[in-house]
XYZ file of C-alpha atoms in Angstrom:
272
model
C 40.290 143.883 106.754
C 41.636 142.963 103.327
C 43.833 139.976 102.539
C 47.048 142.003 102.594
C 46.311 143.306 106.088
C 45.528 139.800 107.312
C 48.845 138.460 106.030
C 50.775 141.344 107.591
C 49.056 140.755 110.926
C 49.808 137.053 110.718
C 53.467 137.799 109.985
C 53.653 140.019 113.076
C 52.142 137.252 115.214
C 54.701 134.742 113.986
C 57.547 137.175 114.702
C 56.279 137.756 118.239
C 55.748 134.048 118.762
C 59.325 133.308 117.712
C 60.616 135.838 120.248
C 58.458 134.425 123.065
C 59.472 130.842 122.325
C 63.185 131.694 122.255
C 62.858 133.372 125.633
C 60.591 130.658 127.036
C 57.999 133.260 127.877
C 54.941 131.563 126.418
C 52.107 131.628 128.937
C 49.460 128.912 128.688
C 45.897 129.804 129.480
C 44.242 127.391 131.899
C 41.417 127.313 134.390
C 42.231 127.603 138.079
C 41.299 123.975 138.825
C 43.432 122.621 135.975
C 46.892 121.192 136.575
C 49.887 123.164 135.342
C 51.145 121.641 132.060
C 54.665 121.586 133.482
C 53.472 119.161 136.158
C 52.301 116.526 133.672
C 54.454 113.450 133.167
C 54.691 111.724 129.830
C 55.973 108.157 130.359
C 57.921 106.704 127.491
C 57.596 103.119 126.348
C 59.838 101.483 123.824
C 58.232 100.289 120.611
C 60.911 97.649 120.154
C 59.233 94.181 120.211
C 59.912 92.085 123.307
C 62.173 89.099 122.918
C 60.614 85.701 122.244
C 61.751 84.493 125.675
C 59.999 87.368 127.458
C 56.831 86.807 125.425
C 56.805 83.098 126.292
C 57.370 83.876 129.964
C 54.465 86.331 129.964
C 52.246 83.847 128.144
C 53.101 81.167 130.707
C 52.259 83.558 133.544
C 48.922 84.474 131.948
C 48.098 80.792 131.519
C 48.906 80.154 135.176
C 46.629 82.988 136.300
C 43.816 81.787 134.021
C 44.343 78.087 134.737
C 40.774 77.580 135.896
C 39.421 78.803 132.543
C 41.968 77.334 130.132
C 39.540 74.623 129.013
C 37.013 77.224 127.834
C 39.477 78.630 125.305
C 40.852 75.218 124.291
C 40.391 74.338 120.605
C 41.975 70.872 120.517
C 38.694 68.994 119.941
C 35.933 69.262 117.372
C 32.281 69.282 118.420
C 32.984 71.001 121.720
C 29.937 72.557 123.402
C 31.622 74.231 126.370
C 34.358 73.885 128.943
C 33.383 72.131 132.188
C 33.044 74.659 134.999
C 35.646 74.418 137.765
C 37.398 71.676 135.817
C 40.463 71.824 138.086
C 40.444 71.601 141.882
C 43.842 72.351 143.390
C 44.771 70.357 146.461
C 47.943 70.045 148.507
C 48.821 66.374 148.099
C 50.677 65.227 144.940
C 47.910 62.913 143.719
C 45.603 63.890 140.844
C 42.127 62.356 140.471
C 40.732 62.329 136.929
C 36.955 62.108 136.655
C 34.189 63.331 134.338
C 30.883 64.912 135.326
C 29.632 65.286 131.748
C 27.211 62.965 129.973
C 28.732 60.376 127.620
C 25.679 58.412 126.425
C 22.030 59.119 125.480
C 20.903 57.488 128.743
C 22.663 60.123 130.852
C 21.386 63.599 131.629
C 23.611 66.622 130.923
C 24.996 68.152 134.097
C 26.364 71.594 134.960
C 28.126 72.520 138.187
C 26.329 75.308 140.025
C 28.124 75.530 143.377
C 31.539 77.058 144.143
C 34.365 74.504 144.478
C 32.056 71.680 143.395
C 33.923 68.532 142.332
C 31.410 65.713 141.862
C 27.807 65.845 140.664
C 26.190 65.662 144.096
C 26.887 65.808 147.816
C 26.229 62.095 148.354
C 29.045 61.197 145.970
C 31.396 63.655 147.659
C 30.504 62.251 151.088
C 31.037 58.648 149.961
C 34.389 59.480 148.380
C 35.343 61.611 151.363
C 34.791 58.714 153.762
C 36.980 56.401 151.672
C 39.806 58.950 151.373
C 39.590 59.671 155.097
C 39.853 55.981 156.013
C 42.833 55.390 153.730
C 44.875 58.572 154.064
C 43.535 60.243 157.199
C 42.837 63.609 155.582
C 40.034 65.385 153.690
C 39.343 64.348 150.091
C 39.775 68.013 149.126
C 43.505 67.683 149.858
C 43.876 65.826 146.546
C 43.892 67.427 143.103
C 40.889 66.811 140.838
C 40.547 67.423 137.114
C 37.749 66.823 134.633
C 38.912 64.411 131.928
C 37.977 65.310 129.280
C 37.810 68.960 130.312
C 34.875 69.928 128.074
C 31.302 68.887 127.325
C 30.150 67.419 124.023
C 26.943 66.076 122.538
C 26.127 62.906 124.478
C 23.602 61.790 121.852
C 25.649 62.187 118.656
C 29.162 61.291 119.820
C 30.726 57.968 118.825
C 33.284 55.928 120.756
C 35.986 57.069 118.343
C 35.066 60.699 119.076
C 35.545 60.194 122.808
C 38.809 58.335 122.270
C 40.197 61.261 120.294
C 39.011 63.743 122.925
C 40.672 62.020 125.864
C 43.817 61.624 123.782
C 43.839 65.375 123.039
C 43.076 66.206 126.664
C 46.296 64.548 127.839
C 47.773 67.963 127.065
C 45.948 69.529 130.034
C 46.722 66.561 132.293
C 50.425 66.811 131.534
C 50.322 70.552 132.188
C 48.807 69.954 135.637
C 51.261 67.159 136.452
C 54.267 69.306 135.579
C 53.054 72.516 137.201
C 51.989 71.017 140.540
C 54.477 68.174 140.890
C 51.913 65.367 140.685
C 53.444 61.978 141.541
C 50.513 59.656 140.801
C 47.103 59.749 139.098
C 43.797 58.060 139.966
C 41.433 57.584 137.021
C 37.813 57.061 138.042
C 34.854 55.396 136.369
C 33.720 57.125 133.192
C 37.113 58.727 132.511
C 38.779 55.298 132.613
C 36.081 53.854 130.357
C 36.563 56.634 127.792
C 40.333 56.203 127.862
C 40.641 52.412 127.774
C 37.209 51.172 126.739
C 34.769 49.360 129.014
C 36.338 45.892 129.006
C 39.949 46.979 129.405
C 39.028 49.484 132.128
C 37.351 46.636 134.030
C 40.447 44.444 133.651
C 42.663 47.269 134.954
C 40.630 47.911 138.117
C 42.930 48.212 141.112
C 46.074 47.921 139.019
C 48.886 50.446 138.737
C 50.412 50.998 135.314
C 52.604 53.637 133.696
C 50.864 56.225 131.544
C 52.729 58.078 128.826
C 51.910 61.785 128.591
C 53.874 62.848 125.517
C 57.170 61.588 126.868
C 56.315 61.999 130.553
C 55.682 58.685 132.332
C 53.297 58.829 135.306
C 52.015 55.932 137.484
C 48.225 55.647 137.349
C 45.608 53.661 139.271
C 42.239 52.751 137.756
C 39.270 52.372 140.087
C 35.499 52.778 139.979
C 33.606 56.000 140.477
C 32.245 56.701 143.986
C 28.889 57.198 142.258
C 28.650 53.396 142.302
C 28.441 53.506 146.106
C 25.626 56.045 145.917
C 23.817 53.910 143.332
C 23.879 50.836 145.583
C 22.755 52.898 148.554
C 19.768 54.272 146.624
C 18.785 50.797 145.418
C 18.863 49.532 149.000
C 16.515 52.331 150.100
C 13.959 51.513 147.400
C 13.811 47.740 147.856
C 11.096 46.044 149.889
C 12.816 42.684 149.933
C 15.054 41.790 152.858
C 17.111 39.487 150.665
C 17.717 42.279 148.154
C 18.538 44.690 150.967
C 21.105 42.241 152.303
C 22.551 41.728 148.816
C 22.881 45.469 148.132
C 24.472 45.980 151.535
C 26.964 43.204 150.844
C 27.840 44.621 147.416
C 28.328 48.080 148.869
C 30.620 46.754 151.596
C 32.694 44.823 149.047
C 32.956 47.926 146.868
C 34.094 50.042 149.815
C 36.734 47.446 150.669
C 37.975 47.432 147.070
C 38.279 51.234 147.114
C 40.287 51.074 150.342
C 42.517 48.335 148.947
C 43.136 50.235 145.699
C 43.866 53.626 147.255
C 46.141 52.139 149.917
C 48.676 51.337 147.200
C 49.197 55.087 146.662
C 50.462 55.877 150.162
C 54.138 55.810 149.060
C 53.458 58.818 146.790
C 52.415 61.085 149.670
């Protein structure tokens, strides 16, 4: 077939196609198991950008859904190694406990949570804290909110005091977010978190005291107290001693520490 014949044939096909299209008589070849093209739906979506308000609302919703992982994507601090796993434990009582399971000095060993819903480093600490909370409030310690402060891990061998001060200052952002979202009425700051925030000497002076804490314009009452790990430490020392006098001394110190915990936490009852 020469070129002229091909063009004539093509012209005839176009003429026939025009007639079939005008009369809606175009048949589509398909296999028996295939769906009829007329049964397909083609949803339409506008390409007009969403309003800023809608975008912010969606972003807020995504942040709420990914609350447990927000510290992993946080970029507020330099030198960050990783976010602390399970950094937020959601309770039902409006009191937030700030603590830190990471290492802050060369003497400490790095720690990583490995169990679901783990709050403290070990079961002994949880049991000791649980007994105190139970005596004071009459409910499980898991009823309170807990948050790692700071919420990430850093080098415990290379970090300076000024580095930690900047990190806890930056991390107020996440604390404020938790306070606002869950209606927190008071905050307990334990051990190492208090030391990082105020420094060792000032944290010691503030033990058992309630003060107001400014979170970027939001004032929240806070209570500084020791970490329940101190109770575990005294208990372990008592087990290892062979001296009755030392055993008595450790027992006395532990009892005094328990009484101080009870006294401190009792001041928070009005917030429940």
